PDB file of C-alpha atoms in Angstrom:
ATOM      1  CA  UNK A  18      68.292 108.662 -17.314  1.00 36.00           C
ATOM      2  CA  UNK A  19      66.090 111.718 -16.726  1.00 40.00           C
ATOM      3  CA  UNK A  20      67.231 113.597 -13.738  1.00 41.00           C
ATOM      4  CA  UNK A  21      64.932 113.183 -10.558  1.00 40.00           C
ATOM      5  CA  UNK A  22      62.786 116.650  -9.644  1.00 37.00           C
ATOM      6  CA  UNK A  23      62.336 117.054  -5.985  1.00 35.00           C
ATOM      7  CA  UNK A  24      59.486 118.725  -5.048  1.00 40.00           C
ATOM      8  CA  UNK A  25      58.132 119.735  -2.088  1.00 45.00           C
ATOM      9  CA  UNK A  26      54.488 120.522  -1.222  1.00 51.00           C
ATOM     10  CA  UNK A  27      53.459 123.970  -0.061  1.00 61.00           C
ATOM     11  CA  UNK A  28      51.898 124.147   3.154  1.00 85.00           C
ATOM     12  CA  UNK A  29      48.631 125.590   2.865  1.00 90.00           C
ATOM     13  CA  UNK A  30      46.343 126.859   5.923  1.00 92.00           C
ATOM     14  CA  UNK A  31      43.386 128.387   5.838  1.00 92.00           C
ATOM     15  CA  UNK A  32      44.075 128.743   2.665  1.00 91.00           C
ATOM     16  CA  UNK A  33      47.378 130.966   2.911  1.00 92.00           C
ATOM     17  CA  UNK A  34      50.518 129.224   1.427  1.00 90.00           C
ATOM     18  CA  UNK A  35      53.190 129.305   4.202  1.00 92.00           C
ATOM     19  CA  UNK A  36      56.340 128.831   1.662  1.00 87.00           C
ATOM     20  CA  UNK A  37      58.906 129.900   2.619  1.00 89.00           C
ATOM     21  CA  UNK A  38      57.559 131.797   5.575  1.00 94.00           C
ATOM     22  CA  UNK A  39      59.626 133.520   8.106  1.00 96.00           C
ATOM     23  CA  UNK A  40      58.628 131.388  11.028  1.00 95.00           C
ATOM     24  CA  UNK A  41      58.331 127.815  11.424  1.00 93.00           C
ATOM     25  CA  UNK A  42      55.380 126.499   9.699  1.00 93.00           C
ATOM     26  CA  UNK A  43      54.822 124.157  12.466  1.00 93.00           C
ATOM     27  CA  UNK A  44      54.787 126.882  14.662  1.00 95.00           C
ATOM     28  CA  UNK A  45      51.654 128.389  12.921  1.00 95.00           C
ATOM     29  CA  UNK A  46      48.446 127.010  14.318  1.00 95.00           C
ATOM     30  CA  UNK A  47      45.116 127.312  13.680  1.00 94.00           C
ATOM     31  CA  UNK A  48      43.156 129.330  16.504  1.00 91.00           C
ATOM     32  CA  UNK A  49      39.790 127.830  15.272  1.00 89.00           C
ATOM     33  CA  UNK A  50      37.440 130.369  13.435  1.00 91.00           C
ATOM     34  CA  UNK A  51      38.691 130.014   8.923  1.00 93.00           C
ATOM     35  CA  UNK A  52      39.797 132.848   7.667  1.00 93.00           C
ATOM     36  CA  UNK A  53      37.821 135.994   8.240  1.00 93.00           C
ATOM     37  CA  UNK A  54      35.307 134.300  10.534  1.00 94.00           C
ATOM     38  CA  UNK A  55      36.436 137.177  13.132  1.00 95.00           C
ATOM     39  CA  UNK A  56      35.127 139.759  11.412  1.00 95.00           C
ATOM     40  CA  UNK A  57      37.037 143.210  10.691  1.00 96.00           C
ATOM     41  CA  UNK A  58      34.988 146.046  10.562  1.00 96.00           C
ATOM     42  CA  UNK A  59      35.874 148.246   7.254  1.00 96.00           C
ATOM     43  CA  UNK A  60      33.270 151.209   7.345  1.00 95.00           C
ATOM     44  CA  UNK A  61      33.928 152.126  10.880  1.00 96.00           C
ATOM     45  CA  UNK A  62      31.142 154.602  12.659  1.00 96.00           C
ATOM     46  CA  UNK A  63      32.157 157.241  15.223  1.00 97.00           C
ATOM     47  CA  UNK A  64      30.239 159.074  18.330  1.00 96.00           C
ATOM     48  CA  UNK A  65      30.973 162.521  19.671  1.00 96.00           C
ATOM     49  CA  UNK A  66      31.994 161.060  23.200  1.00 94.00           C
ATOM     50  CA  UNK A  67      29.036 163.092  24.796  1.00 92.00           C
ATOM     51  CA  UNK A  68      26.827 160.501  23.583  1.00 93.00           C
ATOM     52  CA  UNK A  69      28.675 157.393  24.837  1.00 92.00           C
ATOM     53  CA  UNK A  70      26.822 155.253  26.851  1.00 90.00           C
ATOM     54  CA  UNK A  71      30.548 153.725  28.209  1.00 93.00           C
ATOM     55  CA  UNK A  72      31.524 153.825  31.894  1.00 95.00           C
ATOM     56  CA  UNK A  73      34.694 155.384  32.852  1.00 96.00           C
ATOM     57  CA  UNK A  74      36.451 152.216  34.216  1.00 96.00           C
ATOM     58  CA  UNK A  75      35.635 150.619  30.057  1.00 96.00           C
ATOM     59  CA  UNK A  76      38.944 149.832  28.447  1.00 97.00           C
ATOM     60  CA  UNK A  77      39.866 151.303  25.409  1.00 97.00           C
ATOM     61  CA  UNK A  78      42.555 151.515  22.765  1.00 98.00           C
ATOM     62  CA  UNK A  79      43.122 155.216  22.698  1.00 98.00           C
ATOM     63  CA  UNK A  80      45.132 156.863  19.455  1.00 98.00           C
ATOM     64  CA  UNK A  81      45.767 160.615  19.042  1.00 98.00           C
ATOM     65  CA  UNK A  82      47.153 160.754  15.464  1.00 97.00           C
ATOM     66  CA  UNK A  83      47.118 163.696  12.794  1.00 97.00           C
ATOM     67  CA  UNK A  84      45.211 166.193  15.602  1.00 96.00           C
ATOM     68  CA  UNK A  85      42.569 163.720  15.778  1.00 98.00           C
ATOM     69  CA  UNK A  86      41.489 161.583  18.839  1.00 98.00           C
ATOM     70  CA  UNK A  87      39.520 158.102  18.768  1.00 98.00           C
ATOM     71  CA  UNK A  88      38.680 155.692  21.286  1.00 98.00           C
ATOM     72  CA  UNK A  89      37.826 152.255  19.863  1.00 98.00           C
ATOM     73  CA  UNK A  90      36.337 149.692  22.890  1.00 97.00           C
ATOM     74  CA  UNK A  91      38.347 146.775  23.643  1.00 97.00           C
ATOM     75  CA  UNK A  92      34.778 145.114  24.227  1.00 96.00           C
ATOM     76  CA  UNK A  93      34.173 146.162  20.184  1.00 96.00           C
ATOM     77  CA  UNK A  94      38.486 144.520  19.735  1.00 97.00           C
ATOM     78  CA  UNK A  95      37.560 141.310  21.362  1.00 96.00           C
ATOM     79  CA  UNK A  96      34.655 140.908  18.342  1.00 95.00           C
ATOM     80  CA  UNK A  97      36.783 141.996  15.482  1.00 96.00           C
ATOM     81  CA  UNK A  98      40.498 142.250  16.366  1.00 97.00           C
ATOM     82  CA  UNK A  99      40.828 144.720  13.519  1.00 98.00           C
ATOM     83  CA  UNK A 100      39.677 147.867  12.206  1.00 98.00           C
ATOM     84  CA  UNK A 101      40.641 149.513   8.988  1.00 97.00           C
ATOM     85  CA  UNK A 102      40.361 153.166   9.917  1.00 97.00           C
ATOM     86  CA  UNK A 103      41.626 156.934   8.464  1.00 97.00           C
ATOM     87  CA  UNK A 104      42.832 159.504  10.222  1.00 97.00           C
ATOM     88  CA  UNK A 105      43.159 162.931   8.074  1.00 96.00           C
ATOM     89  CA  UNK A 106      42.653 160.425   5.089  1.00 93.00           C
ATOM     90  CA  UNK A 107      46.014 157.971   6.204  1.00 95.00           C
ATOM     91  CA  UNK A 108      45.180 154.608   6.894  1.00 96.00           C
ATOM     92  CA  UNK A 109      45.628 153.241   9.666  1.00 97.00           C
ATOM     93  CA  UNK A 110      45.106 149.636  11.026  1.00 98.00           C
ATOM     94  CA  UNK A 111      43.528 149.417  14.432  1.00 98.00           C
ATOM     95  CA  UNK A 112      44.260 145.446  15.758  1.00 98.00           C
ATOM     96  CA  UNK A 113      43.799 143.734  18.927  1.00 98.00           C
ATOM     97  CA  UNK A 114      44.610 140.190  20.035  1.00 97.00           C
ATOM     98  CA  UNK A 115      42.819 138.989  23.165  1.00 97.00           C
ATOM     99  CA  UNK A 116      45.104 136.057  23.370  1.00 97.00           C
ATOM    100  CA  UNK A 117      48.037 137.813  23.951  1.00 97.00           C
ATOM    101  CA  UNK A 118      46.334 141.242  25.640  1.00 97.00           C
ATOM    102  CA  UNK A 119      47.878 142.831  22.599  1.00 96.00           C
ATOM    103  CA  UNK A 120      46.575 146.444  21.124  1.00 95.00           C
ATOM    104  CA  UNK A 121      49.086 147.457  18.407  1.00 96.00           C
ATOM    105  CA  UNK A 122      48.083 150.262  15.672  1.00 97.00           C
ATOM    106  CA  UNK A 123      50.360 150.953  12.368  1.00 97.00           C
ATOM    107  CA  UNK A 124      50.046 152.717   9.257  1.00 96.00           C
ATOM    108  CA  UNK A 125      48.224 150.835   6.409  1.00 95.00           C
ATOM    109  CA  UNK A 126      51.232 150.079   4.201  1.00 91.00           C
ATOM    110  CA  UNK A 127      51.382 151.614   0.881  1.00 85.00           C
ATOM    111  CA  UNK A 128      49.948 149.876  -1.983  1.00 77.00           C
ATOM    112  CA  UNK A 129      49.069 150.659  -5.889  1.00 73.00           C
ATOM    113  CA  UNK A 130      45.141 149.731  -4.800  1.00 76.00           C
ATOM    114  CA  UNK A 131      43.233 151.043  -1.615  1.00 70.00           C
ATOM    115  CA  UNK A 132      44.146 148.213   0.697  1.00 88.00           C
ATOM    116  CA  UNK A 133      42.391 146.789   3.996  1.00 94.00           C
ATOM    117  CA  UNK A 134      43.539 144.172   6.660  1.00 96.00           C
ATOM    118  CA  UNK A 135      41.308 140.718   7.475  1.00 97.00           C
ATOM    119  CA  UNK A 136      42.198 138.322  10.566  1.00 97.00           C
ATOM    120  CA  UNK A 137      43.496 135.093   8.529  1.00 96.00           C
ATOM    121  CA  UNK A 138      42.839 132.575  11.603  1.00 96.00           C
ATOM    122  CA  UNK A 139      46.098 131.650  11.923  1.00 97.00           C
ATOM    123  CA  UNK A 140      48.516 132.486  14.502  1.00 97.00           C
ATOM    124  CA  UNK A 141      52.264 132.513  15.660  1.00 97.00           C
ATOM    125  CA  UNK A 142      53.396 132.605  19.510  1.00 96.00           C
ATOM    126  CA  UNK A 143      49.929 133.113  20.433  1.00 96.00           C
ATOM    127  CA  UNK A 144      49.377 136.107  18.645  1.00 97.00           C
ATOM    128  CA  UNK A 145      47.163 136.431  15.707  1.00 97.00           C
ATOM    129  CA  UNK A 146      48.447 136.700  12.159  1.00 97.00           C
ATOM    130  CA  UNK A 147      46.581 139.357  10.225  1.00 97.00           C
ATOM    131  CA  UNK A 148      46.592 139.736   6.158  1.00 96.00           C
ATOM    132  CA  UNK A 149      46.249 141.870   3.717  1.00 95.00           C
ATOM    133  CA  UNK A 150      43.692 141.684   1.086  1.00 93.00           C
ATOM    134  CA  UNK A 151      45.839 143.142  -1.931  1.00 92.00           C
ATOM    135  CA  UNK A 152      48.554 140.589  -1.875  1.00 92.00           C
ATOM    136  CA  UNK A 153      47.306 138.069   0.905  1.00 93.00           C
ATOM    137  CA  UNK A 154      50.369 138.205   2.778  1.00 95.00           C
ATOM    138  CA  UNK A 155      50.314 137.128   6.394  1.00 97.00           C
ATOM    139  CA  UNK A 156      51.824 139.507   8.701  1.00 97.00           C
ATOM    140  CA  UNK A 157      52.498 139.015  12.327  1.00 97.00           C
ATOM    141  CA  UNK A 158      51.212 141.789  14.668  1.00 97.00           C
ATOM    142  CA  UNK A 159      53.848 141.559  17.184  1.00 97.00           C
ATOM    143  CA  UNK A 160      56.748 140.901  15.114  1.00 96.00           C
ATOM    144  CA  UNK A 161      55.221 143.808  12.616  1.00 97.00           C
ATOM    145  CA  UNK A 162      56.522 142.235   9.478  1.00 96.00           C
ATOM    146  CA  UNK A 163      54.933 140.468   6.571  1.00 97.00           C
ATOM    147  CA  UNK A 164      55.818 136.343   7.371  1.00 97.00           C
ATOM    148  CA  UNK A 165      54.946 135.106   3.965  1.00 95.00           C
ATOM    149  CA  UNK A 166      53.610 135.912   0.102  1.00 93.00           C
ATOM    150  CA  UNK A 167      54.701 138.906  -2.053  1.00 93.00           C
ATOM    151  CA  UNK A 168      55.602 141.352   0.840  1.00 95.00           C
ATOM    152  CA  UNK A 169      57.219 139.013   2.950  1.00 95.00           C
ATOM    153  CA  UNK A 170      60.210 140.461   5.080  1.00 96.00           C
ATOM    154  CA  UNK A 171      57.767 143.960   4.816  1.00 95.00           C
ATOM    155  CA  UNK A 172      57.623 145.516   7.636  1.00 96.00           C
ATOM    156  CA  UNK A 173      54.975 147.713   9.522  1.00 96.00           C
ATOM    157  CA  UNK A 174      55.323 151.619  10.911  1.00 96.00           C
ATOM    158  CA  UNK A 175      53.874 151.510  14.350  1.00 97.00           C
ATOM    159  CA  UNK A 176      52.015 154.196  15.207  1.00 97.00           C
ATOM    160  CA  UNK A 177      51.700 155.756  19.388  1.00 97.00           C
ATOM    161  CA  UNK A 178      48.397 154.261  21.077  1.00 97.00           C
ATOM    162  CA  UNK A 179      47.025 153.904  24.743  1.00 97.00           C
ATOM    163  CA  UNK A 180      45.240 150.657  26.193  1.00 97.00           C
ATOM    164  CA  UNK A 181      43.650 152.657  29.343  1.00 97.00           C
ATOM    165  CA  UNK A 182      40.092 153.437  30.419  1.00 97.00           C
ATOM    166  CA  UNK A 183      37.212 155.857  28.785  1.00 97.00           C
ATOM    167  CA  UNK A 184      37.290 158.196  31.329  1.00 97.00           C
ATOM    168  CA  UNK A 185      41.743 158.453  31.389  1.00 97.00           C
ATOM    169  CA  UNK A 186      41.359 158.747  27.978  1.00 97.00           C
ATOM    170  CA  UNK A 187      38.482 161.097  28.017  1.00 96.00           C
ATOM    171  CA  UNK A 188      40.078 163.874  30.528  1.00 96.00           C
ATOM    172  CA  UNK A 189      43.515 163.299  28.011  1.00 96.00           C
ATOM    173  CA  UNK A 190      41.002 164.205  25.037  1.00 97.00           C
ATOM    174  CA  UNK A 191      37.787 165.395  25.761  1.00 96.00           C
ATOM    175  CA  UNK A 192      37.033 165.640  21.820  1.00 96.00           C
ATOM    176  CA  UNK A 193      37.486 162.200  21.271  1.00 97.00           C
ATOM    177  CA  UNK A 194      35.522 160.017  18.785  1.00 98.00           C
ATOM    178  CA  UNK A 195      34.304 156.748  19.976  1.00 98.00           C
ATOM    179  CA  UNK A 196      34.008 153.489  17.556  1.00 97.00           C
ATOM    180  CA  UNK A 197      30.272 153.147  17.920  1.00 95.00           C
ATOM    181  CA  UNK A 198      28.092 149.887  17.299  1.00 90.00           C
ATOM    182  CA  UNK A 199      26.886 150.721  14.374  1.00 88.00           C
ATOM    183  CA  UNK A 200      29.866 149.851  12.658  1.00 91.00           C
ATOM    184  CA  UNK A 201      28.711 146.471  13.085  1.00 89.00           C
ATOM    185  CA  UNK A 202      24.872 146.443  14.315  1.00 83.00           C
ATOM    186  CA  UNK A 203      24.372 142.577  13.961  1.00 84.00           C
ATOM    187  CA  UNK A 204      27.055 141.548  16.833  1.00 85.00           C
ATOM    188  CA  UNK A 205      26.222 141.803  20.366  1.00 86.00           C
ATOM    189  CA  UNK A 206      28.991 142.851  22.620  1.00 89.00           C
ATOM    190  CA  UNK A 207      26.749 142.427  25.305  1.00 87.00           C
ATOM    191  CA  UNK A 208      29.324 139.540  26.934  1.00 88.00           C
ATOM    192  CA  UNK A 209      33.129 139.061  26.691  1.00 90.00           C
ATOM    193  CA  UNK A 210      34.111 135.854  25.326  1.00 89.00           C
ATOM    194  CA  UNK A 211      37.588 135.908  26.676  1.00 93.00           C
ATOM    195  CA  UNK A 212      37.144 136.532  30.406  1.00 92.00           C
ATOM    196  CA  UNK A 213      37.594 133.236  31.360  1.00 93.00           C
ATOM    197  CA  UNK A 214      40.770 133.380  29.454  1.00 94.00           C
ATOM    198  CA  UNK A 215      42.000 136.861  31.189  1.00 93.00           C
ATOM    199  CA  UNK A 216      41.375 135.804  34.603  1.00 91.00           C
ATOM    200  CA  UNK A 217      43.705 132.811  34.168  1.00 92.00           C
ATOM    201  CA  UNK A 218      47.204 132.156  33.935  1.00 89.00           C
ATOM    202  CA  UNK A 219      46.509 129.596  31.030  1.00 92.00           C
ATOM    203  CA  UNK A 220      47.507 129.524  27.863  1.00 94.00           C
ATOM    204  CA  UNK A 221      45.606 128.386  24.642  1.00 94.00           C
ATOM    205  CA  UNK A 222      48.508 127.787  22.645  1.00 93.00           C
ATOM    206  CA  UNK A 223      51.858 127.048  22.474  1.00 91.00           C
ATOM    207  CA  UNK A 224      54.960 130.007  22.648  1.00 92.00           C
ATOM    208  CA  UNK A 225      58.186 129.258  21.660  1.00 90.00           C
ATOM    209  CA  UNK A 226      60.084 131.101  24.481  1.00 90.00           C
ATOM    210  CA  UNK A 227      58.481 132.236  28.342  1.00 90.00           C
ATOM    211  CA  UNK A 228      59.695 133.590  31.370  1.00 93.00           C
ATOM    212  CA  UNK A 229      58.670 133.495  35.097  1.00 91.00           C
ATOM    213  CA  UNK A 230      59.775 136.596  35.829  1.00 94.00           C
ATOM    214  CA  UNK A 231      56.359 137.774  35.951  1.00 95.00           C
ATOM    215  CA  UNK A 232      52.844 136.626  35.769  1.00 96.00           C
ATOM    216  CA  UNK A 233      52.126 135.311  32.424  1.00 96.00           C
ATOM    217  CA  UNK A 234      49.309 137.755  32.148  1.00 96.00           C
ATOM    218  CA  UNK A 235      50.971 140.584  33.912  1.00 96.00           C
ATOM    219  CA  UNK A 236      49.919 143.839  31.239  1.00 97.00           C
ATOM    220  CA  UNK A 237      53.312 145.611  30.461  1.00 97.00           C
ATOM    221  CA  UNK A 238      53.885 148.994  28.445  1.00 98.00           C
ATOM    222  CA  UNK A 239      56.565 147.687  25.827  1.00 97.00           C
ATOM    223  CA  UNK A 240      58.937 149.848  23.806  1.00 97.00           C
ATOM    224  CA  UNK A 241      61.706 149.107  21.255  1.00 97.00           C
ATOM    225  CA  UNK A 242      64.106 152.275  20.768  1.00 96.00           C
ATOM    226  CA  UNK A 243      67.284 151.973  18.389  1.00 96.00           C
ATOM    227  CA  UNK A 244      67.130 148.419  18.647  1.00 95.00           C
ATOM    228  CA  UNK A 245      66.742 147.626  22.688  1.00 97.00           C
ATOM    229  CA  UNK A 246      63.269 146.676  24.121  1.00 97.00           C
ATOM    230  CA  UNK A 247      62.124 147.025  27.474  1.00 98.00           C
ATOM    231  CA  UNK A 248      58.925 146.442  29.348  1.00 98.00           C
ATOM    232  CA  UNK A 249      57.564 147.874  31.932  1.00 98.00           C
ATOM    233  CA  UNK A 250      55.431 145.889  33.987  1.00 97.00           C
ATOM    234  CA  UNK A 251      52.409 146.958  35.428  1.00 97.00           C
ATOM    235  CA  UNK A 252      52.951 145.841  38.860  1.00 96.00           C
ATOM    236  CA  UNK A 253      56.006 147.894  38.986  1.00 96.00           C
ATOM    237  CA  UNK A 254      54.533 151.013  37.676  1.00 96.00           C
ATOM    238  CA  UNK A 255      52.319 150.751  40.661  1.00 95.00           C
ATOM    239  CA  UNK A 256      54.880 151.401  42.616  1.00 93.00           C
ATOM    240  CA  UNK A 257      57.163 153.843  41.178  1.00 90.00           C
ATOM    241  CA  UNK A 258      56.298 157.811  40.606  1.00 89.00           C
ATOM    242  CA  UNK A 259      53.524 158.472  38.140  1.00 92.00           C
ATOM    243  CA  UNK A 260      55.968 160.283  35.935  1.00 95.00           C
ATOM    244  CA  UNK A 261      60.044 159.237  35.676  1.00 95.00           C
ATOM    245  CA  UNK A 262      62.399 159.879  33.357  1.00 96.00           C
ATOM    246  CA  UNK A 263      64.113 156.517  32.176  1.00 96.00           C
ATOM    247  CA  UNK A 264      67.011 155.324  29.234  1.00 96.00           C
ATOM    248  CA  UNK A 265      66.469 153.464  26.057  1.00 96.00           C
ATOM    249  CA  UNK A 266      68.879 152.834  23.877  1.00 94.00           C
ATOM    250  CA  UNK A 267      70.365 155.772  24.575  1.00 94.00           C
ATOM    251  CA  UNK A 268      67.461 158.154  24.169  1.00 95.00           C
ATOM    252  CA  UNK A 269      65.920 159.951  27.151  1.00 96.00           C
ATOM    253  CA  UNK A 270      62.061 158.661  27.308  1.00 97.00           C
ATOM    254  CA  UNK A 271      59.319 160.216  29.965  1.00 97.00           C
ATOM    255  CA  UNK A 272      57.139 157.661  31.474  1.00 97.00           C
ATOM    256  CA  UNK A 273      53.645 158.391  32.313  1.00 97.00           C
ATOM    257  CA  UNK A 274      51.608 155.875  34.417  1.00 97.00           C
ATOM    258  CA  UNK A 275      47.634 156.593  35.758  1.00 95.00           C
ATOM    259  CA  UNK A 276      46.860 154.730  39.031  1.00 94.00           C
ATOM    260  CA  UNK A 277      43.243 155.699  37.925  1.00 93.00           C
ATOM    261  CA  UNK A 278      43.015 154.063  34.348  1.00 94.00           C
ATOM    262  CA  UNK A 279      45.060 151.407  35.416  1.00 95.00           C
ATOM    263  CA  UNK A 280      47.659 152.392  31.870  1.00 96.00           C
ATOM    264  CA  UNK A 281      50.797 154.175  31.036  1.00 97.00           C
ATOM    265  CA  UNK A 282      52.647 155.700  28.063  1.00 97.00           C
ATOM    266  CA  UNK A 283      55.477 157.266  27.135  1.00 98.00           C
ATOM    267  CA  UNK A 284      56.987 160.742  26.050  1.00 98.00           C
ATOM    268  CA  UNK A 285      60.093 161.788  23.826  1.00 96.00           C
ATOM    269  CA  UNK A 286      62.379 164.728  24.956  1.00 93.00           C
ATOM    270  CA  UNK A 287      59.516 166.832  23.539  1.00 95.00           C
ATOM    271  CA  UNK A 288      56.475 166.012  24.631  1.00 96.00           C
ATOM    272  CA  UNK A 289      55.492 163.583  21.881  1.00 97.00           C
ATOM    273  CA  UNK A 290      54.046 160.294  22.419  1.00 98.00           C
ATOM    274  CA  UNK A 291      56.408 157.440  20.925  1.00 98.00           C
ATOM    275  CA  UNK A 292      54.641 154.463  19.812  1.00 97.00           C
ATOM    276  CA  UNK A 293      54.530 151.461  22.022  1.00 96.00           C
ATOM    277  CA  UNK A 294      52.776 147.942  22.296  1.00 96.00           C
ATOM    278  CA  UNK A 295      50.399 147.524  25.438  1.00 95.00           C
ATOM    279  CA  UNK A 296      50.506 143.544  25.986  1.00 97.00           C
ATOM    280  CA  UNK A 297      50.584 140.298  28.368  1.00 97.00           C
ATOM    281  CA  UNK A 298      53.915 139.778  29.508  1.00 97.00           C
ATOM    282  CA  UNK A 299      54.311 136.288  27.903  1.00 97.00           C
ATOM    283  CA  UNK A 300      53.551 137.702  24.284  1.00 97.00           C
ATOM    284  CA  UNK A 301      55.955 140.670  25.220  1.00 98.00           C
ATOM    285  CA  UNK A 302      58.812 138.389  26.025  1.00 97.00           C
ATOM    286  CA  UNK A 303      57.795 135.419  23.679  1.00 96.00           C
ATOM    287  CA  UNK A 304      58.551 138.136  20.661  1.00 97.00           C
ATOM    288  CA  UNK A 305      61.230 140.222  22.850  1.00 97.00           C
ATOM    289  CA  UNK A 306      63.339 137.536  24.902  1.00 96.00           C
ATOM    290  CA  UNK A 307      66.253 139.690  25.335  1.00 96.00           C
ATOM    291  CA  UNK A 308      64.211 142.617  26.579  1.00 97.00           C
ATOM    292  CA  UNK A 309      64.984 144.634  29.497  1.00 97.00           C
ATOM    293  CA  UNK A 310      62.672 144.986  32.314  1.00 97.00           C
ATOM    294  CA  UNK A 311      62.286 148.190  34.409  1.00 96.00           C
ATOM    295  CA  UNK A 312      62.339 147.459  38.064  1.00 94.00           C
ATOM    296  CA  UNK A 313      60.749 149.914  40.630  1.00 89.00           C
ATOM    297  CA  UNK A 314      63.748 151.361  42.920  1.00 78.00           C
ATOM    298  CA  UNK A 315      61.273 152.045  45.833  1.00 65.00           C
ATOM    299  CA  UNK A 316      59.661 148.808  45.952  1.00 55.00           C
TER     300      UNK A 316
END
């Protein structure tokens, strides 16, 4: 008697096959627009920041990287979640996820082709899953690893960015390039399609682990330094000293916090910016559940 096969189908979602993917496949959902129906921009266009039409108290993802500043609009973010972008002819990858309040910035992982990111439509805890267009892997932002296909297990070099506002960033970088419209002069940013969204405490879909600890929406300044994570919550910023010398895993960090531009960031033993995640505090903890939490002393 011919021996029975067993097979079992692959799960397929907007067209990405989830086999043997990292997470839970019932975990990844659908967030509504197919596969690149949010729009990465590929060509982006800069502005000398004298010719910004931006008001200071605009939020911005701000990233000093190779001696070069840019400033790319979270109103610009909300539109296209990612850009494919070069600094001193690196790539880098420029993504936002306005679920989860998330600006994260890595280097474009090395491939034998030139290589660009696209927002799949799919996402895990909340957060969007972006992919590349070599391989079509899927690749969570906030876990920075490849989840499934060839580069699965992959993971991503996070690069030292600031979620703040145009005129913080400005005074930090007074050169600064600005992502201008033109990278995309068919969308209107005119509106943001999340504010609804930010000004609640709701959530649009499901996250595997959440805390009360702090608002769900409450922006913290995450790090992750020789293997311990700890977020610092806005709220508590606001009441500590503007600059304070914390602990991480052993290593001595500087953290900076602006009052003004409502951000914060933080500084190695000399002076360099370490990379970081700016994010709601359920996405921080939904990928970070054992994280510390700084606590203001004077509060």
């Amino acid at each position: 008697m011919a021996a029975l096969v067993s097979t079992v189908a692959a799960e397929i979602k907007n067209g990405f096959d989830l086999t043997s993917s990292l997470v839970p496949e019932e975990e990844i959902f659908r967030g509504g627009p197919p596969r690149d129906g949010i729009p990465a921009i590929d060509k982006p266009v800069f502005m000398p920041a004298t010719q910004s039409a931006l008001t200071d108290e605009e939020r911005v993802m701000g990233v000093y990287f190779k001696g070069i500043a840019k400033a790319y609009p979270i109103r610009m973010l909300n539109r296209h979640e990612i850009v494919n972008d070069t600094f001193a002819q690196t790539g880098v990858v420029v993504s936002y996820c306005p679920l989860c309040g998330s600006g994260v910035v890595f280097l474009m992982p090395q491939s034998k082709q030139v290589n660009t990111f696209g927002v799949s439509g799919l996402l895990y805890n909340s957060d969007v899953l972006l992919y590349d267009r070599e391989s079509e892997s899927l690749w969570s932002q906030l876990m920075l690893k490849a989840i499934s296909g060839q580069r699965r297990g992959e993971a991503l070099t996070l690069l030292a960015a600031t979620h703040t506002s145009w005129g913080e960033w400005q005074k930090r970088y007074p050169s600064t390039l600005l992502l201008s419209g033109a990278s995309a002069s068919s969308v209107s940013y005119n509106n943001n399609p999340y504010a609804d969204y930010e000004n609640s405490e709701q959530l649009w879909f499901p996250v595997g682990q959440e805390s009360s600890a702090f608002r769900a929406k409450e922006r913290v300044l995450g790090l992750s330094i020789n293997g311990v994570d700890k977020a610092y919550p806005y709220s508590e910023l606001a009441s500590s000293s503007a600059d304070f010398e914390d602990v991480i895993g052993a290593q001595t960090v500087r953290i900076i916090w602006s009052e003004a531009g409502q951000s914060a960031y933080a500084l190695d033993s000399e002076g360099r910016q370490l990379p970081s995640v700016s994010a709601y505090w359920f996405a921080w903890f939904g990928f970070h559940p054992q994280t510390q939490i700084y606590r203001a002393i004077n509060k």
